[in-house]
mmCIF file of C-alpha atoms in Angstrom:
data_model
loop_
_atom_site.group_PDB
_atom_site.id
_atom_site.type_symbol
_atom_site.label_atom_id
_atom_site.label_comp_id
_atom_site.label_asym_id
_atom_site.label_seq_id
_atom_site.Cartn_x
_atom_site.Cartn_y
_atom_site.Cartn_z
ATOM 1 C CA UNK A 4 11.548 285.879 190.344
ATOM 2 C CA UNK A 5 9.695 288.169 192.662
ATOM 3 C CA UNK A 6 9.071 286.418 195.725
ATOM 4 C CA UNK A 7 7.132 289.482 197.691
ATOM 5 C CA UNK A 8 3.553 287.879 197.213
ATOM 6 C CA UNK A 9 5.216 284.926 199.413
ATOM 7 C CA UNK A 10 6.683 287.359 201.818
ATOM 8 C CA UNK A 11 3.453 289.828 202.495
ATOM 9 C CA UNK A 12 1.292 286.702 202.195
ATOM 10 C CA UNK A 13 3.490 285.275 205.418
ATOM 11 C CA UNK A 14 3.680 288.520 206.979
ATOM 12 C CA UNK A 15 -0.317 288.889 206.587
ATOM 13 C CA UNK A 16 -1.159 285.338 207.538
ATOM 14 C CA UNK A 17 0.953 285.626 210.390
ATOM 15 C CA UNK A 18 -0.148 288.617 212.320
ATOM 16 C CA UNK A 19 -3.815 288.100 211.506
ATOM 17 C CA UNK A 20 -3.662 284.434 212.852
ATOM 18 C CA UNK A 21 -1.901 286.034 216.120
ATOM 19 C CA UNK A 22 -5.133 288.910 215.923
ATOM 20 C CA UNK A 23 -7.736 285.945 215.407
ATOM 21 C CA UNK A 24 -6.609 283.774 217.801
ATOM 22 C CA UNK A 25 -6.723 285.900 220.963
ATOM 23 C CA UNK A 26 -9.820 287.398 219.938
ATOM 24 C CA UNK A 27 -10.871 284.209 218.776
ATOM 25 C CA UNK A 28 -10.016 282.732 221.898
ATOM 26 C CA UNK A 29 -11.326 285.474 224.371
ATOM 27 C CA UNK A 30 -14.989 285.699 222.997
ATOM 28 C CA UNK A 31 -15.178 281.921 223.042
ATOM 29 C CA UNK A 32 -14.148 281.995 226.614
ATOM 30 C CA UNK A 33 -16.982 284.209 227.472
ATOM 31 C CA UNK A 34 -19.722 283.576 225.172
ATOM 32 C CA UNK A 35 -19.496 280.318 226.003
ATOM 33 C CA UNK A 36 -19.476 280.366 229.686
ATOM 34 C CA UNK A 37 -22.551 283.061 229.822
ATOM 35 C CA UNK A 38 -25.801 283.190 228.353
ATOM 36 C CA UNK A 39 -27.398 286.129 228.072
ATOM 37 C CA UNK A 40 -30.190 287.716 225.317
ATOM 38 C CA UNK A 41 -29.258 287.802 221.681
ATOM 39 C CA UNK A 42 -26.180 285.178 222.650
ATOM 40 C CA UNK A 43 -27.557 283.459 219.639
ATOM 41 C CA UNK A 44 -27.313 286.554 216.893
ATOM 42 C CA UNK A 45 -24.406 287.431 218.227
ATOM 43 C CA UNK A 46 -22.491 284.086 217.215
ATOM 44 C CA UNK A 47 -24.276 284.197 214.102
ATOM 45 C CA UNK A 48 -22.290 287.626 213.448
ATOM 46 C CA UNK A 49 -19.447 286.214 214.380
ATOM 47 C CA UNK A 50 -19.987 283.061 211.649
ATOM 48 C CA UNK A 51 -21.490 284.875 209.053
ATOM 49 C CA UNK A 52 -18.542 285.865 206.751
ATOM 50 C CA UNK A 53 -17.675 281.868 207.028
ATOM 51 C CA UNK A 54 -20.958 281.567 204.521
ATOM 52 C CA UNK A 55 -20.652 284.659 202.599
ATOM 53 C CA UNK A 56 -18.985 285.001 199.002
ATOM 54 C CA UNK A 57 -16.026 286.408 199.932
ATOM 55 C CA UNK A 58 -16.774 289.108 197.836
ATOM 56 C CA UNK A 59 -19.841 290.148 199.560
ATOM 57 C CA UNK A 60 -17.637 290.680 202.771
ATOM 58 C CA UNK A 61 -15.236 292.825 200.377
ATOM 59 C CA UNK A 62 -18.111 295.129 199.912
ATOM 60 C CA UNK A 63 -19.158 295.121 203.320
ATOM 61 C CA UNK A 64 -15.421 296.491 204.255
ATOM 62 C CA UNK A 65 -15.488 298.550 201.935
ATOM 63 C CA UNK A 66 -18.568 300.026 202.712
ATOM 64 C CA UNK A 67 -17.293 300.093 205.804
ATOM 65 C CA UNK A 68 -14.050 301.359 205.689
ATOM 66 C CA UNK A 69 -14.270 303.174 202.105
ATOM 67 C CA UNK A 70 -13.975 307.097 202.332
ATOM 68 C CA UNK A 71 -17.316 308.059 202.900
ATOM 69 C CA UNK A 72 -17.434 304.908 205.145
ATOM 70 C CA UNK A 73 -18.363 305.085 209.072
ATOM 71 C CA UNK A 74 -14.887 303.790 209.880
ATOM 72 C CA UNK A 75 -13.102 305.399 207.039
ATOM 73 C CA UNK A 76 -14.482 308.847 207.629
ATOM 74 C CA UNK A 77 -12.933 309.016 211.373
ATOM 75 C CA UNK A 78 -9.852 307.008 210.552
ATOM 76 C CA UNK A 79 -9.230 309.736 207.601
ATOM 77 C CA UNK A 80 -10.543 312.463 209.836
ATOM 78 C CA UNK A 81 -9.107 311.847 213.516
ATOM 79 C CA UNK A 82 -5.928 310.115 212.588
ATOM 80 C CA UNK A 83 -5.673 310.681 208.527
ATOM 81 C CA UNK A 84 -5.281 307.261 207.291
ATOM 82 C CA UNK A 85 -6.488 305.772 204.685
ATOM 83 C CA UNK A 86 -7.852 301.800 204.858
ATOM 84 C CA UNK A 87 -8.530 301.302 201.349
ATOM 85 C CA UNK A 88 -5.575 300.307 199.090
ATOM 86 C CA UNK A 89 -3.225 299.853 201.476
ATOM 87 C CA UNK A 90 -1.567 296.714 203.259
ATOM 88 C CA UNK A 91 -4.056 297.158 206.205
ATOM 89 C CA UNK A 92 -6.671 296.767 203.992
ATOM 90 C CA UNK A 93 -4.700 293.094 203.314
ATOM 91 C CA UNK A 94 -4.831 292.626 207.149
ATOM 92 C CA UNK A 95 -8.310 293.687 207.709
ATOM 93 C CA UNK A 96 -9.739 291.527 204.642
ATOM 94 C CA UNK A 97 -7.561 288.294 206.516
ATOM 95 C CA UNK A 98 -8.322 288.957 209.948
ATOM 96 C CA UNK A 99 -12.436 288.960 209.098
ATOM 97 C CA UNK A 100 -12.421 285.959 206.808
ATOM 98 C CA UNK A 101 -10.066 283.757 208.869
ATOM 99 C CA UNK A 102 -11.758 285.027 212.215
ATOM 100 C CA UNK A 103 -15.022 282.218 211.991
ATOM 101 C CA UNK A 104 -12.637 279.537 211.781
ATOM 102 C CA UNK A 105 -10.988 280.640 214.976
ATOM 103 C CA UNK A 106 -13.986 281.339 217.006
ATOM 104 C CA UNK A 107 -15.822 278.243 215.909
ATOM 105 C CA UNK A 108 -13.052 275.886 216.665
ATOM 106 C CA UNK A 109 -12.336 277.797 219.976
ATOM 107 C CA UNK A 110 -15.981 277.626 221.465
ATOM 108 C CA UNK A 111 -16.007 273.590 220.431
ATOM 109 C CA UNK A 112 -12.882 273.664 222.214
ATOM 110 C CA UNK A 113 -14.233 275.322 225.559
ATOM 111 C CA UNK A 114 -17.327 273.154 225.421
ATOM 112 C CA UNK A 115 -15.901 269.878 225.058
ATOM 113 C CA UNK A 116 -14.621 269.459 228.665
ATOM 114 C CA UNK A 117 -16.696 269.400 231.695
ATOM 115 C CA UNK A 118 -17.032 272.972 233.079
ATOM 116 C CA UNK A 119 -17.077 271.551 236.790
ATOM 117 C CA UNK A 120 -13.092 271.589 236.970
ATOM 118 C CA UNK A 121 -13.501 275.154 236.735
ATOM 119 C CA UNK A 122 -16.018 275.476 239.037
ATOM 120 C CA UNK A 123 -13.931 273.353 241.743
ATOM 121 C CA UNK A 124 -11.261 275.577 241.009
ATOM 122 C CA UNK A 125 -13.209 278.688 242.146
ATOM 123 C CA UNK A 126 -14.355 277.037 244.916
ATOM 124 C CA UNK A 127 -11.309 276.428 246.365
ATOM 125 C CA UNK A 128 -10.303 280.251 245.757
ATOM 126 C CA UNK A 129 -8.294 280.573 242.290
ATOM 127 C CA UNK A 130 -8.958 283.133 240.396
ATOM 128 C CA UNK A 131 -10.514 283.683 236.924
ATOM 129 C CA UNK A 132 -6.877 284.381 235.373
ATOM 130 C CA UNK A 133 -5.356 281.051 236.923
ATOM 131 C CA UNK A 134 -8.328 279.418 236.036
ATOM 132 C CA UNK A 135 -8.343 279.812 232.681
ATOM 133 C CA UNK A 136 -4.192 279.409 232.151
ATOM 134 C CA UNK A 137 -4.358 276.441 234.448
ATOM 135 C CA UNK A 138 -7.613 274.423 233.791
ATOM 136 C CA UNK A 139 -9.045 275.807 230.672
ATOM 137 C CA UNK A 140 -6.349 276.602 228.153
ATOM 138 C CA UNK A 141 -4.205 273.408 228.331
ATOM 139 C CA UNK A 142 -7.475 271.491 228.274
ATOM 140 C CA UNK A 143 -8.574 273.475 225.123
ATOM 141 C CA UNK A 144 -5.512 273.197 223.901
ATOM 142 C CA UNK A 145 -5.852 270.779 221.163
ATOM 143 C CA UNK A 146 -8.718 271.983 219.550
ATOM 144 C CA UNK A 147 -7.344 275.828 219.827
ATOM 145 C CA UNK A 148 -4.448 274.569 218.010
ATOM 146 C CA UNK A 149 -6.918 273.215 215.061
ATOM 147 C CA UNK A 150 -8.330 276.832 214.951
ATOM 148 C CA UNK A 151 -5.227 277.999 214.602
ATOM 149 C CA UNK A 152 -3.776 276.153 212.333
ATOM 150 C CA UNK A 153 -6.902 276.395 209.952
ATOM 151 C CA UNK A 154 -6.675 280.354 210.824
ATOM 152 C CA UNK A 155 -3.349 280.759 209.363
ATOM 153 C CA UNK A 156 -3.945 278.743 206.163
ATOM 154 C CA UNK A 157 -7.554 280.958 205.251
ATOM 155 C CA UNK A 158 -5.920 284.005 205.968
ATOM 156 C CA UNK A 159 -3.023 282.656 203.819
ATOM 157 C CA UNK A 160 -5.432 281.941 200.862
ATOM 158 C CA UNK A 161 -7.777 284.915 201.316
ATOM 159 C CA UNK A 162 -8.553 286.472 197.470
ATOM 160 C CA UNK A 163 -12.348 287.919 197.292
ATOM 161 C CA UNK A 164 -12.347 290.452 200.064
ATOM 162 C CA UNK A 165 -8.817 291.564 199.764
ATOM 163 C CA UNK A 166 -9.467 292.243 196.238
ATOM 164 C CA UNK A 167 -12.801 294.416 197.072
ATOM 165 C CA UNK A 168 -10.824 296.142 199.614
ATOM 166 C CA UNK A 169 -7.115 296.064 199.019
ATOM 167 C CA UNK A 170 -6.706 296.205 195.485
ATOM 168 C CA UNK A 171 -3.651 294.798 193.414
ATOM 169 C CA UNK A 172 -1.195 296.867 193.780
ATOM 170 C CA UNK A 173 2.351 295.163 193.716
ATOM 171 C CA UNK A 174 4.778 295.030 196.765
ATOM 172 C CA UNK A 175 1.970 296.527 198.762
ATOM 173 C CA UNK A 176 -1.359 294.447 198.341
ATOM 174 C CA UNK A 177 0.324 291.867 196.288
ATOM 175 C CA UNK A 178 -0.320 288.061 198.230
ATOM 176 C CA UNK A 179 -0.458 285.191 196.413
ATOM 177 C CA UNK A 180 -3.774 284.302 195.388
ATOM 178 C CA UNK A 181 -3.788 288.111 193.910
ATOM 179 C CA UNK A 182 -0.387 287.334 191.816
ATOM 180 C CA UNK A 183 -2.254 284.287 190.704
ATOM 181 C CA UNK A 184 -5.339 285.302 189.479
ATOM 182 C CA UNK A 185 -3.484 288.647 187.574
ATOM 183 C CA UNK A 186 -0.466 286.516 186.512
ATOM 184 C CA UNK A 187 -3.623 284.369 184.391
ATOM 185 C CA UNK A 188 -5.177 287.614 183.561
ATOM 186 C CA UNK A 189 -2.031 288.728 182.145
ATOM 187 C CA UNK A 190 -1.497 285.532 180.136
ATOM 188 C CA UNK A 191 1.262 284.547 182.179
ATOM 189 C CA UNK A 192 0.767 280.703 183.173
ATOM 190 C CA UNK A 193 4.366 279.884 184.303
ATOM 191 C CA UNK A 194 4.213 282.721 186.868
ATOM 192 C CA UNK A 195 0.662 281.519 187.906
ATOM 193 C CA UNK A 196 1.611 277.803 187.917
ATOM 194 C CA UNK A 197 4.435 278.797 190.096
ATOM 195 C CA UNK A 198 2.502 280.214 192.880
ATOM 196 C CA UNK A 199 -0.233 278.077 192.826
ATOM 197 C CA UNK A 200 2.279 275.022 192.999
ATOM 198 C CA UNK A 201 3.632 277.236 196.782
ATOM 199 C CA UNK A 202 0.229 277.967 197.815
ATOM 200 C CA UNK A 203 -1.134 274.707 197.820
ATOM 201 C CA UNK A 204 2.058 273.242 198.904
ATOM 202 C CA UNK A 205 1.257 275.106 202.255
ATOM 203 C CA UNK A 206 -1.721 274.282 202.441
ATOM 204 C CA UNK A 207 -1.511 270.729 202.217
ATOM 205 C CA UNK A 208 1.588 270.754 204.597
ATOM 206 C CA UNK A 209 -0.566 272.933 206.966
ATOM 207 C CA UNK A 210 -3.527 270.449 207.087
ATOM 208 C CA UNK A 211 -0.933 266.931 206.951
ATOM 209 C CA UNK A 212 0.365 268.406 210.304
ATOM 210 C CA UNK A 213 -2.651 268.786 212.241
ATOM 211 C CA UNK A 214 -4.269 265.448 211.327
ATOM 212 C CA UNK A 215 -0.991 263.796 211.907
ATOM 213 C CA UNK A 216 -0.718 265.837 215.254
ATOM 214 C CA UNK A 217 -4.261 265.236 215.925
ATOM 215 C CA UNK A 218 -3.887 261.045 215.371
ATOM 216 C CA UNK A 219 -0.760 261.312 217.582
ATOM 217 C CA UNK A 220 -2.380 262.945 220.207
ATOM 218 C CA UNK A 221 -4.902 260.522 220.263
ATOM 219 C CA UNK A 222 -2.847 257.581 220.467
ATOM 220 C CA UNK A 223 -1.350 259.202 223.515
ATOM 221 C CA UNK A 224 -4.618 259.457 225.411
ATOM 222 C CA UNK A 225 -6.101 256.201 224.893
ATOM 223 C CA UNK A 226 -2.869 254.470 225.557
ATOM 224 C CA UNK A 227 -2.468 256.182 228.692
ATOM 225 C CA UNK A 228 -3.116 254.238 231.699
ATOM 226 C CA UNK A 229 -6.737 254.633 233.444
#
């Protein structure tokens, strides 16, 4: 059995969760403490591949990256690398599609506290780094940790745009939902069956974890003492 669409899948999820969630993280932090013109479009930038077909925001990256792409003509010309068909292209296609889920869950996050703890704070001369690790971190904490949970399993589970962009190309662009779909293409149910059996395996353990950390957690605070 070749187990290298679980291992790149991992390997993808993984560093594109890490990606998301500090740049997830630090335009929540700002966007929502500032208001400024066009705040609105911006965020709706930001959401948009969240209502797209995934396959839409294939083409976009691909337009975007391809070889006679904005991106993919100074990638290829300055550095000579090549986007398209490659296990970036796997990263990239994650990193966009998971990257709503982050931000969306971060800016709740940031909002649902009273932003007059952090004010205090900079009265009494702390700065905007200790502010935010002290104050506004552990009391977004919880809902960060949604984001990122839900991060990890849609970049996990991404198909549409890593097809457009990526390709199937085994041990390189190979994740699961690719092996899937081409294992049925190839008439080849067992292998299919197989992954989708892992893939959904993880996901359910991914979202059974954060509703029972999420009931636990709120046990905690209303038993504790007012």
């Amino acid at each position: 059995m070749n187990l290298s669409p679980l291992w790149l899948s991992f390997q993808t999820a993984a560093l594109a969760t890490v990606i998301v969630f500090i740049a997830g993280v630090f335009l929540a932090r700002v966007i929502t403490r500032n208001t400024f013109p066009g705040k609105s479009i911006l965020e709706a930038i930001f959401l948009l591949p969240l209502v797209l077909p995934p396959t839409v925001v294939g083409f976009g990256l691909l337009f975007i990256f391809g070889k006679n792409g904005p991106l993919g003509i100074l990638l290829s010309k300055w550095f000579e690398v090549q986007i398209v068909f490659t296990w970036y292209a796997v990263l990239i296609a994650a990193i966009v599609v998971a990257f709503p889920l982050m931000y969306q869950s971060a800016s709740a996050a940031f909002q649902q506290y009273d932003a007059n703890l952090e004010k205090a704070a900079y009265t009494m001369g702390a700065s905007k780094w200790r502010v935010f690790w002290t104050i506004s971190f552990p009391l977004a904490w919880p809902g960060l940790l949604g984001g990122l949970v839900l991060t990890f399993a849609r970049a996990l589970g991404e198909f549409g745009a890593t097809l457009m962009l990526a390709g199937y190309i085994p041990g390189v662009t190979d994740t699961i939902p690719l092996a899937i779909y081409f294992a049925v293409e190839s008439g080849n149910t067992e292998m299919a069956t197989f992954w989708v059996i892992i893939i959904v395996a993880l996901g359910f353990s991914a979202i059974l974890w954060l509703n029972w950390w999420s009931k636990r957690n709120m046990m905690r605070y209303s038993q504790r003492p007012k």
